[in-house]
Amino acid sequence: MVLANDNYNRVTVFLNQGNGTLGPGAPFPVGCYGSYPKAVVLGDFTGDGVVDLATANFGWDWDGWDGNTLSLLVGLGGGTFAQPSLDYVVDRGPKSLAVADLDGDGQLDLVSANEAGTVAVLLRRPASEAVSSLTGPFVAPVVYPMGGELTGLFAADLDGDGRVDIGVNSQWAVGFVAARTNLATAPYTRIGSAPQYPRILGAGDFNGDGHLDFAIVGESKVHVFLALGLGKFALPRTYSVGSDPSSGAVADLNRDGKPDLAVASSDGRVRVLLGKGDGTFAALADFSLGAGPRELAVGDVDGDGAPDLVTANYGWQNVGNTGNLLLGRGDGTFGPAQVLALGPGPRSPALGDLDHDGYLDLVVVNPGVDDLGKTISVLFGRANGNLGPRTTYEVGTGPAAVALVDLNGDGHLDVVVANRGKLLSPGQTLSVLMGNGTGCLAKPQTVVVPPWPTVLAVGDFNQDGRPDLAVGASESKSRSVTLLLNATPWVGADWRLEVSLCGNELTVAWLVPEEPVVLEVTTDLLDPKSWRLAPEQGERVGDFQFLSAPLDFPSRFFRLRQP
């Protein structure tokens, strides 16, 4: 007889004496403190002819230890079991277990029913695949359905198969959708439970083992998940980061080749944890902003080679609707916070060089305090780390997230905005504003997605060499991730002339090719002999050549030609 002892994170085994009695109980620990096993099943899960034992560990979040796992004790024969147990993180509150051959391979699989309203399935590895002491006989659990309000997305190869996966964190959990040949049936893999309303910080190889790890933040702590390979992650290590952390980023802030963490908190501070390269992080340093940062972005704004930090601050805490710029010193510390004038209720800061001048520009969305806003703000980078002044573009109602990505391969960054809509009236669109390299953006194109899109991630999910989009929706009836495969006509960087209207000037731009070309001009397209060398050849900035003319200039036509 085997009993699950839920208050002592162990099972007790009583061996049959053969005379109608049971011998004294022998305890075997499962999981760690806070596991609370609620159910136990027996079966030969390793295929060696010896009975093994599995438990469902309910766990309690408030203990500071999340024990929502299934534990496997590998049988050694004679009623004894190997230590420690192999633990598989499933959904919140696993309470019962079943054993069956679910995939018809002749091997026993495990199923758990979880208090979160989900079912977790652990399939056995193929018989031909070696079983290590680290991963055990089961593949990573698959949990159905996902549930919970989505609060973040990121794209990374989390299972080491060479394909980009979609990392997800929801109201209570963190996991990923593994990329497969058929993306429509890609399973969602639950990695572990998380603090309420977590936010993704990002992915990085924190311990230098070649596997991508990731970090989330919530309820005053950073949770770091270290990868074990094959989509399996260790139970998280936590680091305290002050009250109400809201967002952050992963970057090498002190330029030692090891990823660090930056966390923004609503108490008006940014906190930095420097990575040691072994999966742990040094004691944090914090920097005062004087305003409550909502979200944070990292990039080299002043072009000195050291990462800088940009925040978007809560509009209701400071009437001016501001952000902050902290210029990095390259050693993990930052100079005094500079105040940035942004739009109403700014959030989702993103950095990229929209105008090809060699300096990063800032884009934020402006949902306003009541989600009635319909604009984004662009602040152009300048020498010495200056950002501004602000240019505004109209998008959908309640913009919630923005991504900068070259959708058509022309070498210019485009802007994608997820429009969440206003309170009690979900939005369901993306606004796509194509860039032309001058800093001006075209009028938005609209893409319909499930209601309340709130988060965006960019990655090549079907491996065709083009960036795709993952959109997370948090509306109660459609909590989902929608994958948008890139169907934008792929023009590539070539000799094409990009023409844009910016203010009272018409700007012509082109990527400077390796072969010499000249700009020619005519005022009469009907006369092929009227083409002449343009009196001005424009100004080169980076890899692009620009030529601007006022709108009241006589009509002209331009072309590029090899001399």
Short mmCIF file of C-alpha atoms in Angstrom, two decimals, residues 14 19 32 36 51 187 230 242 252 282 312 330 354 369 375 409 413 429 462 469 484 532:
data_model
loop_
_atom_site.label_atom_id
_atom_site.label_comp_id
_atom_site.label_asym_id
_atom_site.label_seq_id
_atom_site.Cartn_x
_atom_site.Cartn_y
_atom_site.Cartn_z
CA PHE A 14 3.83 -0.25 3.39
CA ASN A 19 0.23 -12.99 6.26
CA CYS A 32 10.23 19.95 -2.43
CA TYR A 36 1.58 18.67 -0.95
CA VAL A 51 7.05 -0.65 -10.57
CA PRO A 187 0.42 22.49 -28.58
CA LEU A 230 13.84 19.69 -24.74
CA GLY A 242 10.55 46.22 -4.69
CA ASP A 252 23.97 43.10 -21.27
CA ALA A 282 23.97 39.89 -8.19
CA ALA A 312 6.89 55.14 -20.43
CA GLY A 330 28.50 50.80 -19.66
CA LEU A 354 13.18 54.90 -38.45
CA VAL A 369 -6.10 56.93 -19.01
CA THR A 375 -2.48 57.83 -31.42
CA GLY A 409 12.20 43.64 -46.73
CA LEU A 413 11.34 49.72 -40.22
CA THR A 429 -7.51 45.45 -34.94
CA ASN A 462 7.33 29.31 -40.37
CA LEU A 469 3.54 38.39 -35.85
CA LEU A 484 -0.17 36.13 -38.49
CA ARG A 532 19.07 64.69 -67.32
#
